[in-house]
Amino acid sequence: MAAYRCSLCARLLLLLILLLYALVHSEEIKQGNIHHVRGVNKPQTPAETVERPLEERQCEATEVNEAVSSDAAAHLQDYPGPDSVLTSTPQLKDDFREELVIRPLHSGDIYASFQFRTVWETDFTRGSKVSHYRLFPKSLGQVISKFSVRELHISFTQGYWRTMQWGQPYLPSPPGAELWVWFQDTVTDVDATWKELTNVLSGIFCASLNFIDSTNTVQPSASFKPLGTANGTDHRFLRYATLPREIVCTENLTPWKKLLPCGSKAGLAVLLKSEKLFHSSFHSQAVHIRPVCQDWHCKTTSLELRQTLNVVFDLHTSGQGKREWSLFKMFSRTLTESCPLASSSKIYIDTTDNPQEEQFELSPATPLLSQAVVLGDRRTFSVYDLTQQVTFGTVRSLNVLIRWKSTEGDMLRPLLHAERYVAGYGLQTGEIHTLIYNNHPFRSFPVLLLDSVPWYLRLYVHTLTVTSKGKDNKPSYIHYQPSKDRIRPHLLEMLLQLPPHSVTEVTVQFERALLKWTEYTPDPNHGFYVGSSVISALVPSTVAMSTNITQEQPLFSTFFPCKEESNYFMRVYTEPLLVNLPTPDFSMPYNVICLTCTVVAVGYGSLYNLLTRSFQIEEPNPGLAKRIANVIRKMRGVPPL
Amino acid sequence: MGLLSDPNRRRALISMLTRLNTPICVLCYFAGVCWFMGLAFEPFTLRTYMSENAMGSTMVEERFPSGERALATGREFAAHKKKAGGMPVDWLVKTMQARGLEVFTQSFSRTLPFPDENKERYIVKGTNVYGILRAPRAPRTEALVISAPCSPGDQNNQAVGLLLGLAHYFRSQIFWAKDIIFLVNEHDLIGMQAWLESYHHTNTTGMDWSPLQGRGGSIQAALSLELSSDVITSLDIVLEGLNGQLPNLDLANLFYAFCQKIGVICTIQGRLQRNDWDSVLGYSHAVQTMMLMVMKQASGRPWGDHGLFLRYHIEAASIKGINSFRQYKTDLTTVGRLLEGMFRKLNNLLERLHQSYFFYLMPSLSNFVSIGYYMPAFGLLVVILLLRALDLWVLIANPPAITADGVADLEQQSSTGVLSVLTPLVISHLTGAALYILPTHFQEIAVEHFPVSETEAVVLTAIAVYTAGLALPHNTHRLLTGEGTEQGWRVLKLVAVLYLAVLLGCTALINFSLGFILALTLVPVAAFVTPHVPKALSAVVLVILSPACTLLFSVFFFQELQEMPVSFQEGWLLYLSVISQGILDHYLYGSLVYPLVALMIYPCWLLFWNILFWK
């Protein structure tokens, strides 16, 4: 009882102190107990308020010139302050930020990328039970703690990213479903945990992730390194699997939206209406969970959940001849408010190629500009801050409109891109060709190629050739794990040096296996899928990239850690392959049974007959006279004739 | 089963078969021919039906509106073609890009083994242009192809116009699940071959092509378009491809179904369907249509640009617009709607076309003869060879007249038997190899020494080698020691008959028509030839029934069927050009008819020729 009273006193004291604290710093409010009121109780630390004018400088509403933006960029580099949100004092707080990046593409299409980030200052690794959830979705939190997941990356993609037309995506993903997980090194039976995890995730995301088994799971040795803070990179704790056939639709979108703190009720998520999202050229949604540093010293880690959704809308199928895009046209909704739980809610429009508005016209014009280094390139963005009432204007709704002025551009020449196809004809053998293009005029760079091929394509590894510019290109590192029939797939990882301005061709021949008749899919003549190759590369960048990932930057620019100054990390996925296997005619079993029975009956029966019958020489039939004579002789007791 | 174990009954059966061998053979032959002719009789055939569920019940609405615009594009294309003096590559690239496609070009070059006089080409250089419509939210695993050749002169401009019109219309639709490749190929089949080889990265014919930059995954189906007039009266579908391969019957069904739905007159082999199957005229019409298909299939050449797709297990057909003097005309909008409908149904496919037949003959578009119905006709012909073989086997095992020193004779015969069989076999096959190799390799020498062109040189060398083979029996016998014996020719004939049976059987499995036509002429030869028949008469019959003469008759017969009869002089010239085309088809596209005839059928026929002149 005394102890209870004591703790009560302590709590009261604590409350008193906190109250005082809140009175002093009127804009800072202890989260966790008190609900937010939008626009009033926005947590904002002094550091952030200092930084804001530096980062996004108020420009004249009418003119947006480069001088200002470069000035802003200079300031940005001068003051690389620590991440203000993460360094704020209250313990075990979580933070939610949302943003939408819109990049008008050369082809007239438009690329919209949503990112929602929840950072939770908690640590599952210490084994402490966490039962109180606020912004972080409980369903995922429980999964992470139960299966001792250190990092989890899952993506669902419908369509193939067209690098030649659209450039590089902010977050690449292969067609279908992709899942890769780093487990804690305390996990003893990784395979069993992985199996259980995929089944649970399958339920959470309403996807066929339960089809992930040992025949499509690999452990890449080099291609997939942890993206968060980690000390061990032992690939025994890594599992990677893709399901190239997975079809993504609304039933996957709905559970994904439910993970958001505001759901699809407020904020940017209002725009995520499936009837428009799936009327597009490309759709990809992903969930990334990783541990990140809590502060500059990285003493403690917090858990970061990034939910991303990328979508590309097609000009030709949705425009009535008009070359213009607006939020309403894209999503059939406009924005009226930000998510009240979000500490930041912004829309970025990529205006790098449009400094003088010669490409497209943007309305309403925004006074805010931001610069960020994305994929090795310094980009300029117009920013709409949804937490400011001003953004919504007098009509109290925001409908960003982009009106194209120029006509369609040519195809792009991205620095790195890849394609893959099956060569040959007939149903016995074939050849997988992977072409990797390095379009950099003078620099060569290394890439890691990861190929995971199902066992029913039997790779002939002795036929593996790598050629660039007509010459043999010897990989400096090869990791090959042969397949086992019905147990595990082939895994081929190679470190290749791509010469400048070249095409590197990797070919390997294969033989198509004959499956058992129950192993065929219900639609065997459709073909069998081989997942995308993964190409991870350090691509030379034109802009020296900042090494400080905790610096205040737009979210989409800070995903992959980058160590070398002149390079940036990039991942490229090739298209999946559809390979036909020799397929029996499944109406045949009946015929086969009939035929086999006949053959057995006729062939075997007669042979058996021949082998077992005893042959005797038969007396020729005696004539009638002789028979009568014999009867008489028999009666007489004389031996017959 | 007593038959096998009871020697008496077996003996009885065999003696009956040997005694009645000739009548049974004659009966089988006529039964086979009659069966074949009966195939075209409508009550004996099956009506076509759509087997593929994905294409059957799904409703598709065709809305292609812009036939007139397609025509204008076609005219623009024609103008640019004339200006460029060939394929207007830049214009095509720009036009396709403007329609929102990913556009790529591919250049190729091919030096023909000898000049093609029909198409007047020798060193062929060209460029293919293709645009890919990327299906929204599809991972580039499946594709459909629509192609139109860029032909010289005023041919096929409307086809290219319609292709571009369709590209424009298709681009604005959201429902595509497979990438659609719009291909304009130069130099018809050579361009198509270059594109396909490059797409699948194979090189079967030694063509030079530049690698493709863009692909759409595995191609599920392809349609090739040929249109040379602004309005058409009917559409014709061409199915016969390389080596007699046919696309899945569902593709033809799809075409037929849409022609019925939209109300376009459709034909196969350029012949309308008649409804009066019970009249003589109606029946003969059906027979002629089927015979045309048989002749085309037997030729083993691709009868349209689609023909080369079939090697890659891509179902393909050519659709030709025909403008005759009929009153009722169809405009390009309607043709566009028909193609749109076909593509939308193909787009709905979940699997490759596999439900329906791959082996069939079509006496009309609404009826077909499946493999189960036509194979007995061929079987009846081949069974003759087996009966003759049985007869010979029995004769060899029990020689009819046993002399006093028969045992000694038999031993001697069997020892010479191997040599007497092997020598003609080897020599006739060497002749066949010469027939295959010499024409193309000795064309230069022939051109130097004789006043002929390269093409003529090739054809005439082929005919010369063929004729020289007829002198073979004399040469064979010089190599043989001693006289040929009775037993010797029987063994040789037994081998030859079985060889022919296997050859024809294999050929018919791959290309029924070729197998059947060869069986029709070679089986009688194989059945009756012995050294004891009248030499001169038999020699004439044998030559008439030889493969070369079969080809000659086929040329005349084909012209007759097409209602374009030719005089003997024209026929001969046509015959020469057919031979040169056959050789070219082999070298350019990998057609197997020429090597089959030269290396297999002709040597086999020489064996029978050898038996006739057995001494």
mmCIF file of N, CA and C in Angstrom, chain B residues 121 143 249 368 403 472 508 556:
data_model
loop_
_atom_site.group_PDB
_atom_site.id
_atom_site.type_symbol
_atom_site.label_atom_id
_atom_site.label_comp_id
_atom_site.label_asym_id
_atom_site.label_seq_id
_atom_site.Cartn_x
_atom_site.Cartn_y
_atom_site.Cartn_z
ATOM 1 N N ARG B 121 15.600 -9.698 -106.439
ATOM 2 C CA ARG B 121 16.463 -9.228 -105.370
ATOM 3 C C ARG B 121 17.612 -10.202 -105.168
ATOM 4 N N ALA B 143 2.744 -10.559 -75.213
ATOM 5 C CA ALA B 143 2.551 -9.568 -76.264
ATOM 6 C C ALA B 143 1.727 -10.154 -77.391
ATOM 7 N N LEU B 249 -6.680 -23.858 -84.629
ATOM 8 C CA LEU B 249 -7.924 -23.644 -85.367
ATOM 9 C C LEU B 249 -8.766 -22.526 -84.754
ATOM 10 N N PHE B 368 -14.410 -28.206 -90.821
ATOM 11 C CA PHE B 368 -13.018 -28.627 -90.833
ATOM 12 C C PHE B 368 -12.924 -30.137 -90.694
ATOM 13 N N THR B 403 15.444 -75.553 -105.447
ATOM 14 C CA THR B 403 16.184 -76.481 -106.302
ATOM 15 C C THR B 403 16.912 -77.507 -105.423
ATOM 16 N N LEU B 472 21.911 -44.298 -112.799
ATOM 17 C CA LEU B 472 22.550 -44.947 -111.660
ATOM 18 C C LEU B 472 22.630 -46.471 -111.755
ATOM 19 N N ALA B 508 4.101 -37.437 -92.963
ATOM 20 C CA ALA B 508 2.668 -37.158 -92.802
ATOM 21 C C ALA B 508 2.346 -36.674 -91.401
ATOM 22 N N PHE B 556 0.630 -27.692 -112.402
ATOM 23 C CA PHE B 556 -0.508 -27.538 -113.326
ATOM 24 C C PHE B 556 -1.827 -27.666 -112.579
#
